[in-house]
CSV table of C-alpha atoms in Angstrom, one decimal:
chain,number,residue,atom,x,y,z
A,1,THR,CA,24.5,44.1,-102.7
A,2,LYS,CA,27.2,42.5,-104.7
A,3,ALA,CA,29.4,41.7,-101.8
A,4,TYR,CA,26.7,39.9,-99.9
A,5,ARG,CA,25.9,37.9,-103.0
A,6,TYR,CA,29.5,37.0,-103.4
A,7,PHE,CA,29.7,35.6,-99.9
A,8,ALA,CA,26.3,33.9,-100.1
A,9,GLN,CA,27.4,32.1,-103.3
A,10,GLY,CA,30.7,31.1,-101.7
A,11,TYR,CA,29.0,29.6,-98.6
A,12,ARG,CA,26.5,27.8,-100.7
A,13,ALA,CA,29.2,26.3,-102.9
A,14,GLU,CA,31.1,25.1,-99.9
A,15,ARG,CA,28.1,23.3,-98.3
A,16,VAL,CA,28.5,20.5,-100.8
A,17,THR,CA,32.1,19.6,-100.6
A,18,SER,CA,33.9,16.3,-100.5
A,19,GLU,CA,37.1,17.5,-99.0
A,20,LYS,CA,37.9,16.1,-95.6
A,21,LEU,CA,40.1,19.0,-94.5
A,22,CYS,CA,37.8,21.9,-95.4
A,23,ARG,CA,40.4,24.6,-95.9
A,24,ALA,CA,38.4,26.7,-98.3
A,25,GLN,CA,35.5,27.0,-95.8
A,26,HIS,CA,38.0,28.3,-93.2
A,27,GLU,CA,39.4,30.7,-95.7
A,28,LEU,CA,36.1,32.1,-96.8
A,29,HIS,CA,35.0,32.5,-93.2
A,30,PHE,CA,38.2,34.4,-92.5
A,31,GLN,CA,37.7,36.6,-95.5
A,32,ALA,CA,34.2,37.3,-94.4
A,33,ALA,CA,35.4,38.2,-90.9
A,34,THR,CA,38.1,40.4,-92.2
A,35,TYR,CA,35.7,42.2,-94.5
A,36,LEU,CA,33.3,42.7,-91.6
A,37,CYS,CA,36.2,44.1,-89.5
A,38,LEU,CA,37.1,46.4,-92.4
A,39,LEU,CA,33.6,47.8,-92.8
A,40,ARG,CA,33.0,48.2,-89.1
A,41,SER,CA,36.3,49.9,-88.4
A,42,ILE,CA,35.9,52.3,-91.4
A,43,ARG,CA,32.5,53.3,-90.1
A,44,GLU,CA,33.8,53.9,-86.6
A,45,HIS,CA,36.8,55.7,-87.9
A,46,VAL,CA,34.6,58.1,-90.0
A,47,ALA,CA,32.2,58.6,-87.0
A,48,LEU,CA,35.2,59.5,-84.7
A,49,HIS,CA,36.6,61.8,-87.3
A,50,GLN,CA,33.3,63.6,-87.7
A,51,GLU,CA,32.8,63.9,-84.0
A,52,PHE,CA,36.3,64.9,-82.9
A,53,HIS,CA,38.3,66.2,-85.8
A,54,GLY,CA,38.2,68.3,-88.8
A,55,LYS,CA,36.5,71.5,-87.9
A,56,GLY,CA,39.1,73.2,-89.9
A,57,GLU,CA,40.0,76.8,-90.3
A,58,ARG,CA,37.5,79.5,-90.1
A,59,SER,CA,36.8,81.3,-93.3
A,60,VAL,CA,38.0,84.9,-93.6
A,61,GLU,CA,34.5,86.1,-93.1
A,62,GLU,CA,34.1,84.3,-89.8
A,63,SER,CA,37.5,85.4,-88.5
A,64,ALA,CA,36.7,89.0,-89.3
A,65,GLY,CA,33.4,88.5,-87.5
A,66,LEU,CA,35.3,87.3,-84.4
A,67,VAL,CA,36.6,90.8,-83.8
A,68,GLY,CA,33.5,92.5,-84.9
A,69,LEU,CA,34.5,93.6,-88.4
A,70,LYS,CA,32.9,92.9,-91.7
A,71,LEU,CA,34.5,92.3,-95.0
A,72,PRO,CA,33.9,95.0,-97.5
A,73,GLN,CA,31.5,94.2,-100.4
A,74,GLN,CA,33.0,94.8,-103.7
A,75,PRO,CA,30.5,94.6,-106.5
A,76,GLY,CA,33.1,94.3,-109.2
A,77,GLY,CA,34.9,91.5,-107.6
A,78,LYS,CA,38.3,91.8,-106.1
A,79,GLY,CA,41.1,92.9,-108.3
A,80,TRP,CA,43.3,89.9,-108.0
A,81,GLU,CA,40.6,87.4,-108.7
A,82,PRO,CA,39.7,86.5,-112.3
B,1,MET,CA,52.6,59.5,-104.1
B,2,TRP,CA,48.9,58.7,-104.1
B,3,ARG,CA,49.0,57.4,-100.5
B,4,SER,CA,51.2,60.2,-99.3
B,5,CYS,CA,48.7,62.7,-100.7
B,6,LEU,CA,46.0,61.0,-98.8
B,7,ARG,CA,48.1,61.0,-95.6
B,8,LEU,CA,48.8,64.7,-95.9
B,9,ARG,CA,45.2,65.5,-96.3
B,10,HIS,CA,44.3,63.2,-93.4
B,11,ALA,CA,47.0,64.7,-91.2
B,12,GLY,CA,45.8,68.2,-92.0
B,13,ARG,CA,42.4,67.1,-90.5
B,14,ARG,CA,40.4,69.9,-92.0
B,15,LEU,CA,36.8,69.5,-92.9
B,16,LEU,CA,36.8,70.6,-96.4
B,17,ASN,CA,33.7,72.7,-96.7
B,18,ARG,CA,35.1,76.1,-97.4
B,19,PRO,CA,32.7,78.2,-99.5
B,20,ARG,CA,35.5,79.7,-101.4
B,21,ALA,CA,37.3,76.5,-102.2
B,22,ALA,CA,34.2,74.8,-103.5
B,23,LEU,CA,34.6,75.6,-107.2
B,24,THR,CA,33.3,73.7,-110.1
B,25,ALA,CA,32.6,70.0,-109.7
B,26,SER,CA,35.0,69.2,-112.5
B,27,ALA,CA,38.0,70.6,-110.6
B,28,GLY,CA,40.8,68.2,-110.4
B,29,ARG,CA,42.3,66.9,-107.3
B,30,GLU,CA,45.1,69.4,-107.1
B,31,PRO,CA,44.6,72.4,-104.8
B,32,ASN,CA,43.2,75.5,-106.5
B,33,PRO,CA,46.2,77.5,-107.7
B,34,LEU,CA,44.3,80.7,-107.5
B,35,THR,CA,43.4,80.6,-103.8
B,36,PRO,CA,45.2,83.7,-102.6
B,37,ALA,CA,47.1,84.7,-99.5
B,38,ARG,CA,46.6,81.5,-97.5
B,39,ALA,CA,49.5,79.4,-96.2
B,40,TYR,CA,47.6,76.2,-96.7
B,41,ALA,CA,44.7,76.0,-99.2
B,42,PRO,CA,42.8,72.8,-98.7
B,43,PRO,CA,42.1,70.9,-101.9
B,44,THR,CA,38.6,70.9,-103.2
B,45,GLU,CA,36.3,68.2,-101.9
B,46,ARG,CA,34.9,66.0,-104.6
B,47,LYS,CA,31.2,65.4,-104.4
B,48,ARG,CA,29.8,62.0,-105.4
B,49,PHE,CA,29.2,62.5,-109.1
B,50,TYR,CA,28.0,59.1,-110.0
B,51,GLN,CA,24.9,57.1,-109.2
B,52,ASN,CA,25.8,53.6,-110.1
B,53,VAL,CA,28.9,51.6,-109.7
B,54,SER,CA,29.2,48.5,-111.8
B,55,ILE,CA,31.8,45.9,-112.7
B,56,THR,CA,32.7,44.7,-116.2
B,57,GLN,CA,35.2,42.2,-117.3
B,58,GLY,CA,37.9,43.5,-119.7
B,59,GLU,CA,40.9,41.8,-121.2
B,60,GLY,CA,43.3,42.4,-118.3
B,61,GLY,CA,40.9,41.7,-115.6
B,62,PHE,CA,37.9,43.3,-114.0
B,63,GLU,CA,37.2,47.0,-114.4
B,64,ILE,CA,35.0,49.4,-112.3
B,65,ASN,CA,32.5,51.7,-114.0
B,66,LEU,CA,31.2,54.8,-112.3
B,67,ASP,CA,28.0,55.6,-114.3
B,68,HIS,CA,29.5,54.4,-117.6
B,69,ARG,CA,32.8,56.0,-117.1
B,70,LYS,CA,35.7,53.7,-116.5
B,71,LEU,CA,37.7,54.2,-113.3
B,72,LYS,CA,41.3,55.2,-113.8
B,73,THR,CA,44.3,55.2,-111.5
B,74,PRO,CA,46.0,58.5,-110.4
B,75,GLN,CA,48.5,58.0,-113.2
B,76,ALA,CA,45.6,57.7,-115.7
B,77,LYS,CA,46.0,54.0,-116.3
B,78,LEU,CA,42.9,51.9,-116.6
B,79,PHE,CA,41.9,50.4,-113.3
B,80,THR,CA,42.0,46.6,-113.7
B,81,VAL,CA,42.0,44.0,-111.0
B,82,PRO,CA,42.8,40.4,-111.5
B,83,SER,CA,40.2,39.0,-109.1
B,84,GLU,CA,36.4,39.4,-109.2
B,85,ALA,CA,36.0,39.4,-105.4
B,86,LEU,CA,38.5,42.3,-105.2
B,87,ALA,CA,36.6,44.2,-107.9
B,88,ILE,CA,33.4,43.7,-105.9
B,89,ALA,CA,35.0,45.0,-102.7
B,90,VAL,CA,36.4,48.1,-104.5
B,91,ALA,CA,33.0,48.8,-106.1
B,92,THR,CA,31.4,48.5,-102.7
B,93,GLU,CA,33.9,51.1,-101.4
B,94,TRP,CA,33.0,53.5,-104.1
B,95,ASP,CA,29.3,52.8,-103.7
B,96,SER,CA,29.4,53.5,-99.9
B,97,GLN,CA,30.5,57.0,-100.3
B,98,GLN,CA,27.7,59.4,-99.6
B,99,ASP,CA,27.6,63.1,-100.6
B,100,THR,CA,31.4,63.6,-100.6
B,101,ILE,CA,34.1,61.2,-101.5
B,102,LYS,CA,36.4,60.4,-98.6
B,103,PHE,CA,39.5,59.0,-100.2
B,104,TYR,CA,41.0,58.2,-96.9
B,105,THR,CA,38.4,55.6,-96.2
B,106,MET,CA,39.0,53.7,-99.5
B,107,HIS,CA,41.9,51.6,-98.5
B,108,LEU,CA,41.4,48.8,-101.1
B,109,THR,CA,41.2,51.3,-103.9
B,110,THR,CA,44.4,52.9,-102.6
B,111,LEU,CA,46.1,49.5,-102.6
B,112,CYS,CA,45.0,48.7,-106.1
B,113,ASN,CA,46.2,52.0,-107.3
B,114,THR,CA,49.6,51.5,-105.7
B,115,SER,CA,49.9,48.0,-107.3
B,116,LEU,CA,48.9,49.3,-110.7
B,117,ASP,CA,51.0,52.4,-110.7
B,118,ASN,CA,53.9,51.3,-108.6
B,119,PRO,CA,54.9,54.9,-108.0
B,120,THR,CA,58.0,54.1,-106.1
B,121,GLN,CA,59.1,51.8,-108.9
B,122,ARG,CA,60.1,48.9,-106.8
B,123,ASN,CA,60.5,45.4,-108.1
B,124,LYS,CA,59.7,42.2,-106.3
B,125,ASP,CA,63.1,41.8,-104.6
B,126,GLN,CA,63.1,45.2,-103.2
B,127,LEU,CA,59.6,44.7,-101.7
B,128,ILE,CA,60.6,41.4,-100.2
B,129,ARG,CA,63.8,42.8,-98.8
B,130,ALA,CA,61.9,45.8,-97.3
B,131,ALA,CA,59.5,43.4,-95.6
B,132,VAL,CA,62.1,41.1,-94.2
B,133,LYS,CA,64.1,44.1,-93.0
B,134,PHE,CA,61.3,44.7,-90.6
B,135,LEU,CA,62.2,41.5,-88.8
B,136,ASP,CA,65.1,43.3,-87.3
B,137,THR,CA,62.8,45.7,-85.6
B,138,ASP,CA,59.9,43.4,-85.2
B,139,THR,CA,57.5,44.5,-82.4
B,140,LEU,CA,57.2,41.0,-81.1
B,141,CYS,CA,60.9,40.8,-80.6
B,142,TYR,CA,61.3,43.9,-78.5
B,143,ARG,CA,60.7,43.2,-74.9
B,144,VAL,CA,60.8,45.5,-71.9
B,145,GLU,CA,62.4,44.7,-68.6
B,146,GLU,CA,60.0,46.5,-66.3
B,147,PRO,CA,57.1,46.9,-65.2
B,148,ALA,CA,56.8,43.3,-64.3
B,149,THR,CA,53.1,43.0,-65.4
B,150,LEU,CA,54.0,44.2,-68.8
B,151,VAL,CA,56.8,41.7,-69.1
B,152,GLU,CA,54.4,39.0,-68.1
B,153,LEU,CA,51.8,40.2,-70.6
B,154,GLN,CA,54.4,40.3,-73.4
B,155,LYS,CA,55.6,36.8,-72.6
B,156,ASN,CA,52.1,35.3,-72.5
B,157,GLU,CA,50.8,37.0,-75.6
B,158,TRP,CA,53.8,37.3,-77.9
B,159,ASP,CA,55.7,34.1,-77.2
B,160,PRO,CA,53.0,31.8,-78.5
B,161,ILE,CA,53.0,33.6,-81.8
B,162,ILE,CA,56.8,33.6,-82.1
B,163,GLU,CA,56.8,29.8,-81.4
B,164,TRP,CA,54.1,29.2,-84.0
B,165,ALA,CA,56.1,31.1,-86.6
B,166,GLU,CA,59.3,29.3,-85.6
B,167,LYS,CA,57.6,25.9,-86.0
B,168,ARG,CA,55.7,26.8,-89.1
B,169,TYR,CA,58.7,28.0,-91.0
B,170,ASP,CA,61.3,26.0,-89.2
B,171,VAL,CA,63.3,29.1,-88.3
B,172,GLU,CA,64.8,30.8,-85.3
B,173,ILE,CA,63.5,34.1,-84.1
B,174,ASN,CA,65.0,35.6,-80.9
B,175,SER,CA,63.5,38.2,-78.7
B,176,SER,CA,65.7,40.7,-77.0
B,177,THR,CA,65.4,43.4,-74.3
B,178,ASN,CA,68.1,45.7,-75.3
B,179,ILE,CA,68.1,48.5,-77.7
B,180,MET,CA,70.1,46.7,-80.3
B,181,GLY,CA,67.3,44.4,-81.2
B,182,PRO,CA,67.2,40.7,-81.9
B,183,SER,CA,69.9,38.9,-83.7
B,184,ILE,CA,68.2,37.1,-86.6
B,185,PRO,CA,70.3,34.3,-88.1
B,186,ALA,CA,70.9,34.5,-91.8
B,187,ARG,CA,69.1,31.2,-92.4
B,188,THR,CA,65.9,32.7,-91.0
B,189,ARG,CA,66.1,35.6,-93.4
B,190,GLU,CA,66.6,33.2,-96.4
B,191,VAL,CA,63.7,31.0,-95.5
B,192,LEU,CA,61.4,34.0,-95.1
B,193,ILE,CA,62.7,35.6,-98.3
B,194,SER,CA,62.0,32.4,-100.3
B,195,HIS,CA,58.5,32.1,-98.7
B,196,LEU,CA,57.6,35.6,-99.6
B,197,ALA,CA,58.9,35.1,-103.1
B,198,SER,CA,56.0,32.7,-103.7
B,199,TYR,CA,53.5,35.5,-103.6
B,200,ASN,CA,52.8,37.6,-106.7
B,201,MET,CA,53.6,41.3,-107.0
B,202,TRP,CA,50.2,42.6,-106.0
B,203,ALA,CA,50.1,40.4,-102.9
B,204,LEU,CA,53.5,41.6,-101.9
B,205,GLN,CA,52.4,45.2,-102.0
B,206,GLY,CA,49.6,44.2,-99.7
B,207,ILE,CA,52.0,42.3,-97.4
B,208,GLU,CA,54.4,45.2,-97.2
B,209,PHE,CA,51.5,47.6,-96.4
B,210,VAL,CA,50.4,45.4,-93.5
B,211,VAL,CA,53.9,45.0,-92.2
B,212,THR,CA,54.3,48.8,-92.1
B,213,GLN,CA,51.0,49.2,-90.4
B,214,LEU,CA,51.5,46.6,-87.7
B,215,LYS,CA,55.3,47.2,-87.4
B,216,SER,CA,55.8,43.4,-87.3
B,217,LEU,CA,56.6,40.8,-89.9
B,218,VAL,CA,55.7,37.9,-87.6
B,219,LEU,CA,52.2,39.2,-87.0
B,220,THR,CA,51.7,39.7,-90.8
B,221,LEU,CA,52.8,36.1,-91.4
B,222,ALA,CA,50.3,35.0,-88.8
B,223,LEU,CA,47.5,36.9,-90.5
B,224,MET,CA,48.4,35.5,-93.9
B,225,ASP,CA,48.2,32.0,-92.6
B,226,LEU,CA,45.0,32.6,-90.9
B,227,ARG,CA,46.5,32.0,-87.5
B,228,LEU,CA,45.2,35.3,-86.1
B,229,THR,CA,42.2,37.5,-86.8
B,230,VAL,CA,42.6,41.1,-87.7
B,231,GLU,CA,41.4,42.3,-84.3
B,232,GLN,CA,43.8,40.0,-82.5
B,233,ALA,CA,46.8,41.0,-84.6
B,234,VAL,CA,46.0,44.7,-84.0
B,235,LEU,CA,45.7,44.0,-80.3
B,236,LEU,CA,49.1,42.3,-80.2
B,237,SER,CA,50.7,45.0,-82.2
B,238,ARG,CA,49.4,47.6,-79.8
B,239,LEU,CA,50.0,45.5,-76.7
B,240,GLU,CA,51.9,48.1,-74.7
B,241,GLU,CA,49.4,50.8,-75.6
B,242,GLU,CA,46.5,48.7,-74.5
B,243,TYR,CA,48.3,48.0,-71.3
B,244,GLN,CA,48.8,51.7,-70.6
B,245,ILE,CA,45.2,52.4,-71.6
B,246,GLN,CA,44.0,49.9,-69.0
B,247,LYS,CA,46.2,51.5,-66.4
B,248,TRP,CA,45.7,55.1,-67.2
B,249,GLY,CA,42.5,55.4,-69.1
B,250,ASN,CA,41.3,55.7,-72.6
B,251,ILE,CA,41.3,58.8,-74.6
B,252,GLU,CA,38.6,58.3,-77.2
B,253,TRP,CA,39.5,60.8,-79.8
B,254,ALA,CA,43.1,59.6,-79.9
B,255,HIS,CA,43.3,55.9,-78.9
B,256,ASP,CA,40.1,54.8,-80.5
B,257,TYR,CA,40.7,56.8,-83.6
B,258,GLU,CA,44.1,55.2,-84.1
B,259,LEU,CA,42.7,51.8,-83.2
B,260,GLN,CA,39.9,52.0,-85.8
B,261,GLU,CA,42.2,53.4,-88.4
B,262,LEU,CA,44.8,50.6,-87.8
B,263,ARG,CA,42.1,48.0,-87.9
B,264,ALA,CA,40.7,49.4,-91.2
B,265,ARG,CA,44.1,49.5,-92.9
B,266,THR,CA,45.2,46.1,-91.6
B,267,ALA,CA,41.9,44.5,-92.6
B,268,ALA,CA,42.1,46.0,-96.0
B,269,GLY,CA,45.7,44.9,-96.5
B,270,THR,CA,45.0,41.3,-95.4
B,271,LEU,CA,41.9,41.0,-97.5
B,272,PHE,CA,43.9,42.4,-100.5
B,273,VAL,CA,46.6,39.8,-100.1
B,274,HIS,CA,44.1,37.0,-99.8
B,275,LEU,CA,42.1,38.1,-102.7
B,276,CYS,CA,45.2,38.5,-104.9
B,277,SER,CA,46.7,35.2,-104.1
B,278,GLU,CA,43.7,32.9,-104.1
B,279,SER,CA,42.5,30.7,-106.9
B,280,THR,CA,39.3,28.9,-106.7
B,281,THR,CA,38.5,25.8,-108.7
B,282,VAL,CA,35.2,24.1,-108.7
B,283,LYS,CA,35.2,20.5,-109.6
B,284,HIS,CA,31.9,19.0,-110.3
B,285,LYS,CA,31.9,15.4,-109.3
B,286,LEU,CA,29.1,13.0,-109.9
B,287,LEU,CA,27.7,11.1,-107.0
B,288,GLN,CA,28.8,7.5,-106.9
B,289,GLN,CA,25.7,5.5,-106.3
């Protein structure tokens, strides 16, 4: 993927460096760590969301089914729907 | 507006697979105006309508293409980013959506949209002032007086960061235990204002976002200067909550959920600021034999 290639390129470019205080390496490492944290936490967040949240309302059909009723079938469509 | 729309949808916490609401794929993001008799009609869920995501370089910067169509911001401006790395990250966000598009996971896209559209019409000074204003209510400056273990914990974890900030910027930041908050001398404010003024507009949007998430300017500064990692900063921001969790137990669907969301947003914000304010130069030097 592109993101992987970006980081791989960056690391390769930094292997050959003449700077004594290698700040850029530290920065790239930090960026990579931050990006990893981002991806990981988004994945966990979505997993938690699927597991625990977001069942939502029941549809009208299902709520009618709760009390044992059924919605009427109207072959022509309901009057107020286009 | 864009972000508040996302927050509303997220706070509603409804899984959007209503058979009635799933109209045509070309429906816009507004809720269906024809849905009758419901107090809250959830907006249609957009399916992933593109196969490939690619990046091209335009005149203003880098653009994202979804299957030959150019990405646009909510205000219909062309989506351009100044940095290639940021474009790659945004493209990855779009690419990682499966089946349906979950806008609430695409934090970098949201930040870019905010920077491009500037829906609240704020200029640089207002952004800086908003961020520095947070110093008055900075989390690290508010200490409790009891229980004693929490006081200890706050002293051990938060004091080093405050000292680091004081030394790095040569300012004074006091912590307080009363409800009035710390008294920040005016010189501190000026120094921090001038430091923040050195960032460009996009980076400032990101900084202000992170400050709002972590509720602390000092922690944000530490993140920008690579003093803390994102996980550490989030931990320090939630110190009291973590303390209570250790004491009373963890509720997965609330605590972990918030933790992951906070981490995601903070990581996105920090990455955004770094990618917007970096500049790389490669100097090829010949070996001196």
